[in-house]
Amino acid sequence: MATFRKIGILTSGGDAPGMNAAIRAVARAALSRGIEVYAIREGYKGLIEDDMKLYSSPRDVSNIINLSGTVLYTARCDEFKYPEGMAKALETCREREIDGIIAIGGDGTFRGATDLSAHGIPTIGIPGTIDNDVTSTDVTIGFDTAMNTAMNMIDHLRDTCESHARCNVVEVMGRWAGHIALRTGIASGATIVAIPEIPFDEDAAIAKIIKQKNEGKRSFIVVVSEGLVGYAEKLAKTIQEKTGVETKFARLAHIQRGGKPTLQDRLLASEMGAAAVHYLLEGMSDIVIRKVDGKIGYINIKKALTVDRMFKGKLTDEERAALSPEDKVWMETRCNAVLGDMKRLYAIANEIS
Ligand code: ADP
């Protein structure tokens, strides 16, 4: 098995609350085994440009567990996708004696991680994204904080909606995924929730608002996922026109990316960070850490990326045909489980609103 002298840690792609807790966990888990950690700045850019500092003491990551954003900063780095960029990154690893890397981010970050692994630098991904759009894990770092932030903001809107007998249509983040919208919709008592994964019946939504208004309801919250690009604003106008309820539109946007990480996110980040070091030192590579049914584990990166594509309906016929029968069954089962859970929550959202 490979001996590890130093490893690297980076955060890449969109930031997410809890990334710092993961950085801390990785650094401390490695240092406790006598391995120093290069803190690489701005994701793969820092690897290419040799922009990093060495964590050689647990004190180097003191007082960051409660901070949002990422102390390593993040950046998007196109150069890393090309052979010249990869060659520079590999040269940095060689000169700095970096024997393995832990990369925190989303699917783009994992593509970079699988490339690094293929070039001989064992790399492990940790899912850090508020969107929770990594199909192979139940939860990603930042998801819980973002939902709590959205819920708290919606509570504020609810207060003023009730005073003024208004409706507020709120667009929440999630990129192409409706996970944030679905859960915050339920938790903030929204009358209507609209997400990309489940067909939305606008007429039924309007009829519901009219019925509830006639029964005496003063205010309404409607939560729409940003994945339904541009729809939230349009829906606000339609609701006002068709129901006669004054309707405001709010886009919570990047508010959802900041704020103190919740306990759940700090815990998840700590578990995943420690597990990533553990697996790396066991000789594993090209995997993403996941949490399913409450248990921390891992999955091959290519498999994780493929099941994502399957869930998003982006898998081509050729890609599908190339899957082994076992992988195909596993991926279909996983996609059905994730969608099934969304349908279950969607039904609850409708039933209790
Ligand atoms: P996220 O990780 O949140 O999905 P991005 O898609 O922006 O964010 O990807 C983050 C970074 O990962 C990119 O800036 C790039 O450096 C690297 N990356 C993305 N796609 C690839 C790819 N196909 N091959 C190699 N590296 C990639």
PDB file of N, CA, C and O in Angstrom, residues 125 239 255:
ATOM      1  N   GLY A 125     -13.484  12.492  -3.456  1.00  0.00           N
ATOM      2  CA  GLY A 125     -14.407  13.629  -3.449  1.00  0.00           C
ATOM      3  C   GLY A 125     -15.295  13.608  -2.215  1.00  0.00           C
ATOM      4  O   GLY A 125     -15.663  12.540  -1.710  1.00  0.00           O
ATOM      5  N   ILE A 239     -50.823  34.416 -10.473  1.00  0.00           N
ATOM      6  CA  ILE A 239     -51.613  34.279  -9.245  1.00  0.00           C
ATOM      7  C   ILE A 239     -52.374  35.581  -8.973  1.00  0.00           C
ATOM      8  O   ILE A 239     -53.574  35.567  -8.678  1.00  0.00           O
ATOM      9  N   ILE A 255     -28.202  34.484  -0.665  1.00  0.00           N
ATOM     10  CA  ILE A 255     -28.424  34.479   0.795  1.00  0.00           C
ATOM     11  C   ILE A 255     -28.307  33.037   1.295  1.00  0.00           C
ATOM     12  O   ILE A 255     -27.786  32.764   2.374  1.00  0.00           O
TER      13      ILE A 255
END
